[in-house]
Amino acid sequence: QMFRGGVARLGRTASSIPSKAPRILWRARLGRAIYAAPRPLLDGSVIAASIDGRIHRVGARGRVLWTRHLGGAIFTTPAVAGRSVFAGSDADRMAALDLRDGHVRWTFRLGRCVDVPGVGPETVRCDADSSAAVAGETVYFGGDALYALALDGSQRFRVELPDHAQSSPAIGEDGTIYIATRAGTLHAVSKDGKPRWTFNAKWQCEGTPALWRGRVYFGCDDRQIYALDARSGKKLWQYGVRAPVRASPAITEQGLLVIGTYDHRVLGLDAASGALRWAFQAAAPVQASAVVDAAGRALVGCRDDHLYAFAPDGAELWRLQLGGDIDGEAVFGERGVIYVGADDGVLYALR
């Protein structure tokens, strides 16, 4: 149970995206804006975090079961493995929390950054804004470097990166780890921590790469969407847009890549060739990453306060207005319930 549906970060859901707009089952007001995607659990509860530094477990009817403050803003989507919740914060730390009551099992401090207020490279380089990928007995995430930790919080390896990694790592079938940075680089690192190759874009890359059929897909602030060969890092195609691309791509089983852009569009591209299949014009930038189902339908939030659903050919199925910008992906829980957070600080449950 982790960001983008698994370590390949394909953005797929086993649930069916509804053909008609769902209704709001309940709202849980959690504080300030919810930037990260929630993480549903099998019992109908959900883990959700907000940028006021608090992470919550919310019950199946919208009641908050526990809350824990992590000391800094939380932009990262929590990952759940076993009885632990892994979440990073702008306190320069990755934390493991007990799923049952939220107590902190351990924290791991990133890098050697100075704890000073404000903005700028030195204040953000060690932020743990990268959603953890849990593969086997190892927790992978980015910050000032790519980290691999054991489940007890001890460090297995650290790979230096040229700048902050807000991107979350994707992991291939052979264990290779792929992560992007604000230096405009995409790095491939072997499962034992040895750098394999680096691809250089022109501007920063904040989205999480997706892995599909031996390829790596991602977008950057240089207004490009890229497809690379996963083994060599060779560029296979790129598709240019009119504004930064900070969403992560979703890729359907049929080979359609769905991604939002800051030029107010949601695009459907052929994942094999990069050819445009369809485009939808929204009313604001699209920061949120899309989710796709087995039929090829897509669900994506927008900064125009709407959640949109699309047919495989890009036709709009429905839109639902919520109470604020939607910056994080919508996710599915048990019985087809959709969970999504918004900038009004509310976690919504829809069905």
XYZ file of C-alpha atoms in Angstrom:
351
model
C 0.000 0.000 0.000
C 2.012 2.945 -1.275
C 2.086 5.968 -3.547
C 1.009 5.358 -7.165
C -0.220 1.837 -6.384
C 3.126 0.055 -6.066
C 6.862 0.352 -6.628
C 6.510 0.638 -10.433
C 4.440 3.797 -9.762
C 1.993 3.094 -12.600
C -0.949 4.866 -10.976
C -3.295 1.924 -11.477
C -6.253 0.879 -9.368
C -7.987 -2.510 -9.231
C -11.300 -0.699 -8.653
C -13.480 0.624 -11.452
C -13.705 4.367 -11.932
C -17.469 5.098 -11.882
C -19.191 6.239 -15.054
C -21.330 8.718 -13.085
C -20.256 11.277 -10.503
C -20.107 9.846 -6.960
C -21.655 11.534 -3.935
C -19.839 12.654 -0.804
C -20.148 10.030 1.946
C -18.360 12.081 4.592
C -15.844 14.844 5.207
C -13.053 14.867 7.784
C -11.526 18.269 8.496
C -7.842 17.652 9.240
C -6.384 21.164 9.422
C -4.430 22.883 6.664
C -4.213 21.892 3.005
C -3.872 18.206 2.149
C -1.222 17.942 -0.543
C -0.415 14.238 -0.333
C -2.595 11.344 -1.414
C -4.368 9.427 1.369
C -3.578 5.768 1.990
C -6.654 3.515 2.486
C -6.451 0.411 4.692
C -8.277 -2.895 4.475
C -10.537 -2.152 7.451
C -12.010 0.914 5.751
C -9.872 3.429 7.641
C -7.416 5.713 5.887
C -4.076 7.358 6.638
C -3.931 11.030 5.611
C -1.449 13.850 6.181
C -1.580 17.627 5.845
C 0.978 20.389 5.453
C 0.515 21.467 9.084
C 2.773 18.513 9.954
C 0.066 16.185 11.225
C -0.622 12.632 10.095
C -3.936 10.991 10.959
C -5.717 7.682 10.885
C -9.349 8.305 10.012
C -12.014 5.664 10.580
C -14.439 4.300 8.000
C -17.079 6.879 8.974
C -14.807 9.895 9.052
C -13.857 9.977 12.752
C -10.182 10.669 13.518
C -8.752 7.677 15.407
C -5.283 9.112 16.115
C -3.098 12.060 15.180
C 0.663 12.489 15.323
C 2.688 15.651 14.640
C 5.946 15.011 12.765
C 7.542 18.396 13.363
C 7.390 19.815 9.848
C 5.074 20.157 6.862
C 4.076 16.862 5.229
C 3.905 16.792 1.446
C 4.735 13.115 1.085
C 2.177 10.350 0.680
C 2.492 7.830 3.528
C 3.398 4.219 2.742
C 2.065 1.303 4.767
C 3.867 -2.024 5.162
C 2.926 -4.561 7.798
C 2.028 -2.663 10.957
C 4.090 0.429 10.126
C 3.325 3.732 8.440
C 6.325 5.417 6.791
C 6.064 9.172 6.322
C 8.549 11.967 5.786
C 8.330 15.637 6.711
C 10.070 18.969 6.322
C 11.659 18.390 9.720
C 14.321 16.559 7.645
C 13.176 13.184 8.937
C 11.577 9.957 7.793
C 9.437 8.389 10.522
C 7.981 4.933 11.097
C 4.726 5.031 13.064
C 2.773 2.201 14.617
C -0.335 1.648 12.504
C -2.518 0.852 15.521
C -2.037 3.961 17.672
C 0.384 6.212 15.777
C 3.265 6.098 18.245
C 6.676 6.765 16.693
C 8.766 3.611 16.354
C 11.799 5.422 14.966
C 12.903 8.504 13.074
C 15.776 8.833 10.645
C 17.413 12.219 10.053
C 18.482 13.092 6.518
C 21.833 14.638 5.684
C 23.609 17.394 7.558
C 21.361 20.307 6.695
C 21.047 23.259 9.053
C 17.678 23.571 10.795
C 16.851 27.165 9.853
C 13.493 28.727 8.943
C 12.722 30.286 5.586
C 13.062 29.228 1.980
C 15.953 28.433 -0.291
C 18.196 25.470 -1.148
C 19.662 24.994 2.331
C 16.236 24.863 3.998
C 14.691 22.321 1.626
C 17.555 20.056 0.535
C 17.061 17.583 3.387
C 13.250 17.721 3.457
C 11.764 14.230 3.278
C 9.193 15.073 0.592
C 9.703 11.759 -1.202
C 7.099 9.068 -0.594
C 8.764 5.861 0.547
C 8.871 2.727 -1.588
C 8.922 -0.440 0.506
C 10.357 -3.443 -1.310
C 10.951 -6.573 0.719
C 12.806 -5.571 3.887
C 14.002 -2.193 2.579
C 12.547 1.322 2.645
C 13.707 3.609 -0.182
C 13.174 7.384 -0.347
C 14.842 10.581 -1.464
C 15.860 13.911 0.038
C 19.392 15.290 -0.148
C 20.325 11.770 -1.285
C 18.732 8.449 -2.171
C 18.392 6.420 1.021
C 17.829 2.740 1.640
C 16.888 1.791 5.206
C 16.152 -1.491 6.909
C 12.705 -1.812 8.472
C 14.231 -0.980 11.854
C 15.437 2.403 10.557
C 19.120 1.548 10.167
C 20.811 2.789 7.002
C 21.722 0.252 4.326
C 23.105 2.734 1.797
C 23.081 6.372 0.789
C 23.646 7.601 -2.772
C 24.540 11.283 -3.148
C 22.268 13.317 -5.447
C 23.049 16.696 -7.061
C 20.005 18.390 -5.512
C 16.854 17.741 -3.525
C 14.710 14.787 -4.599
C 11.033 15.544 -4.149
C 10.378 12.699 -6.558
C 9.564 9.333 -5.051
C 11.644 6.341 -6.122
C 10.310 3.790 -8.592
C 11.737 0.272 -8.498
C 12.094 -2.076 -11.437
C 11.691 -5.847 -11.469
C 15.478 -6.265 -11.257
C 15.637 -4.004 -8.201
C 16.964 -0.934 -10.021
C 15.832 2.308 -8.373
C 14.858 5.368 -10.415
C 14.566 8.847 -8.889
C 14.441 12.427 -10.216
C 15.853 15.630 -8.703
C 15.450 19.382 -8.751
C 18.754 19.544 -10.621
C 16.869 18.221 -13.649
C 18.356 14.744 -13.421
C 16.898 11.249 -13.485
C 19.103 8.637 -11.801
C 19.170 4.855 -12.123
C 20.796 3.108 -9.142
C 21.338 -0.629 -8.705
C 19.720 -2.451 -5.797
C 23.059 -2.474 -3.943
C 23.446 1.312 -4.220
C 25.745 1.628 -7.233
C 24.908 4.376 -9.771
C 24.088 2.984 -13.211
C 23.269 6.010 -15.356
C 22.039 9.619 -15.195
C 19.800 11.477 -17.641
C 19.945 15.285 -17.751
C 16.909 17.397 -18.495
C 17.117 21.194 -18.737
C 15.138 22.151 -15.596
C 14.047 20.586 -12.338
C 12.095 17.317 -12.236
C 9.680 16.910 -9.331
C 7.316 14.155 -10.473
C 7.723 10.466 -9.741
C 8.783 8.282 -12.681
C 6.649 5.372 -13.864
C 8.056 2.070 -15.159
C 6.377 0.152 -17.956
C 7.734 -2.488 -20.336
C 11.381 -1.589 -19.909
C 10.845 2.149 -20.072
C 10.934 5.054 -17.617
C 8.393 7.876 -18.005
C 8.453 11.271 -16.274
C 7.931 15.011 -16.791
C 9.961 18.081 -15.802
C 9.825 21.850 -15.495
C 11.520 22.123 -18.898
C 8.007 21.529 -20.317
C 8.815 18.053 -21.544
C 7.494 14.555 -20.938
C 10.182 11.916 -21.453
C 10.391 8.206 -22.184
C 13.772 6.553 -21.584
C 15.139 3.075 -22.009
C 15.292 1.746 -18.441
C 18.530 -0.200 -18.965
C 20.615 2.438 -20.721
C 18.937 5.775 -20.003
C 18.732 6.494 -23.737
C 15.949 8.893 -24.666
C 13.273 7.170 -26.747
C 10.898 10.112 -27.175
C 9.880 13.413 -25.631
C 6.655 15.379 -25.870
C 6.689 19.147 -25.384
C 4.001 21.192 -23.652
C 3.613 24.893 -22.780
C 4.307 24.810 -19.017
C 6.015 22.701 -16.328
C 4.999 19.074 -15.780
C 4.963 18.168 -12.089
C 2.404 15.382 -12.043
C 3.442 11.743 -12.246
C 2.323 9.721 -15.267
C -0.267 6.968 -15.048
C -0.104 4.191 -17.633
C -3.031 1.957 -18.520
C -2.802 -1.732 -19.386
C -3.643 -0.701 -22.945
C -0.563 1.558 -23.182
C -2.128 4.978 -22.681
C -0.085 7.465 -20.620
C -2.257 10.000 -18.761
C -0.632 13.070 -17.217
C -1.595 16.586 -16.172
C 0.390 19.745 -16.915
C 0.666 23.303 -15.646
C -0.765 24.566 -18.956
C -4.178 23.502 -17.588
C -4.406 20.288 -19.573
C -4.757 16.568 -19.039
C -3.068 14.609 -21.830
C -3.466 11.083 -23.133
C -0.294 9.968 -24.939
C 0.630 6.726 -26.635
C 3.189 5.276 -24.221
C 5.053 3.463 -26.996
C 5.459 6.379 -29.415
C 4.615 9.560 -27.485
C 1.882 10.462 -29.982
C -0.987 12.566 -28.639
C -4.251 10.631 -28.434
C -6.341 13.223 -26.636
C -6.173 16.412 -24.588
C -8.596 17.991 -22.121
C -8.525 21.682 -21.238
C -9.167 22.414 -17.551
C -9.457 25.827 -15.879
C -6.257 25.712 -13.797
C -2.899 23.904 -13.542
C -2.981 20.160 -12.984
C -0.587 19.197 -10.185
C -2.356 15.989 -9.145
C -1.349 12.685 -10.686
C -3.950 10.647 -12.545
C -5.236 7.211 -11.538
C -6.338 4.699 -14.197
C -8.424 1.530 -14.064
C -8.340 -1.741 -16.012
C -10.792 -0.409 -18.620
C -8.521 2.567 -19.369
C -10.623 5.212 -17.624
C -8.781 7.976 -15.778
C -9.460 10.009 -12.629
C -7.545 13.227 -11.905
C -7.900 16.273 -9.671
C -7.185 19.870 -10.655
C -6.442 23.225 -9.063
C -9.819 24.439 -10.343
C -11.316 22.533 -7.341
C -12.703 19.741 -9.533
C -12.173 16.002 -9.713
C -12.511 14.789 -13.313
C -13.175 11.357 -14.790
C -12.378 10.473 -18.399
C -13.234 7.652 -20.784
C -10.333 5.852 -22.539
C -10.779 8.170 -25.547
C -10.542 11.290 -23.373
C -14.247 12.081 -23.298
C -15.241 13.654 -19.998
C -17.425 11.276 -17.985
C -18.104 13.630 -15.091
C -16.685 16.321 -12.831
C -17.230 16.905 -9.118
C -16.478 20.190 -7.380
C -14.888 20.026 -3.932
C -13.917 22.765 -1.493
C -10.393 23.569 -2.678
C -7.568 22.826 -5.081
C -6.819 19.131 -5.520
C -3.038 18.658 -5.549
C -2.805 14.964 -4.608
C -4.101 11.897 -6.384
C -7.471 10.351 -5.625
C -7.248 6.755 -4.393
C -9.628 3.839 -3.995
C -10.336 1.939 -0.809
C -12.606 -0.942 0.113
C -15.996 -1.235 -1.638
C -14.963 1.292 -4.273
C -14.815 4.296 -1.936
C -12.725 7.143 -3.385
C -10.598 9.191 -0.985
C -9.157 12.559 -1.925
C -7.809 15.554 -0.012
C -8.049 19.218 -0.958
C -6.563 22.579 -0.069
C -9.518 23.319 2.219
C -7.955 20.850 4.678
C -10.740 18.304 4.203
C -10.399 14.605 3.446
C -13.345 13.528 1.295
C -14.811 10.026 0.991
C -16.845 9.550 -2.188
C -18.974 6.756 -3.585
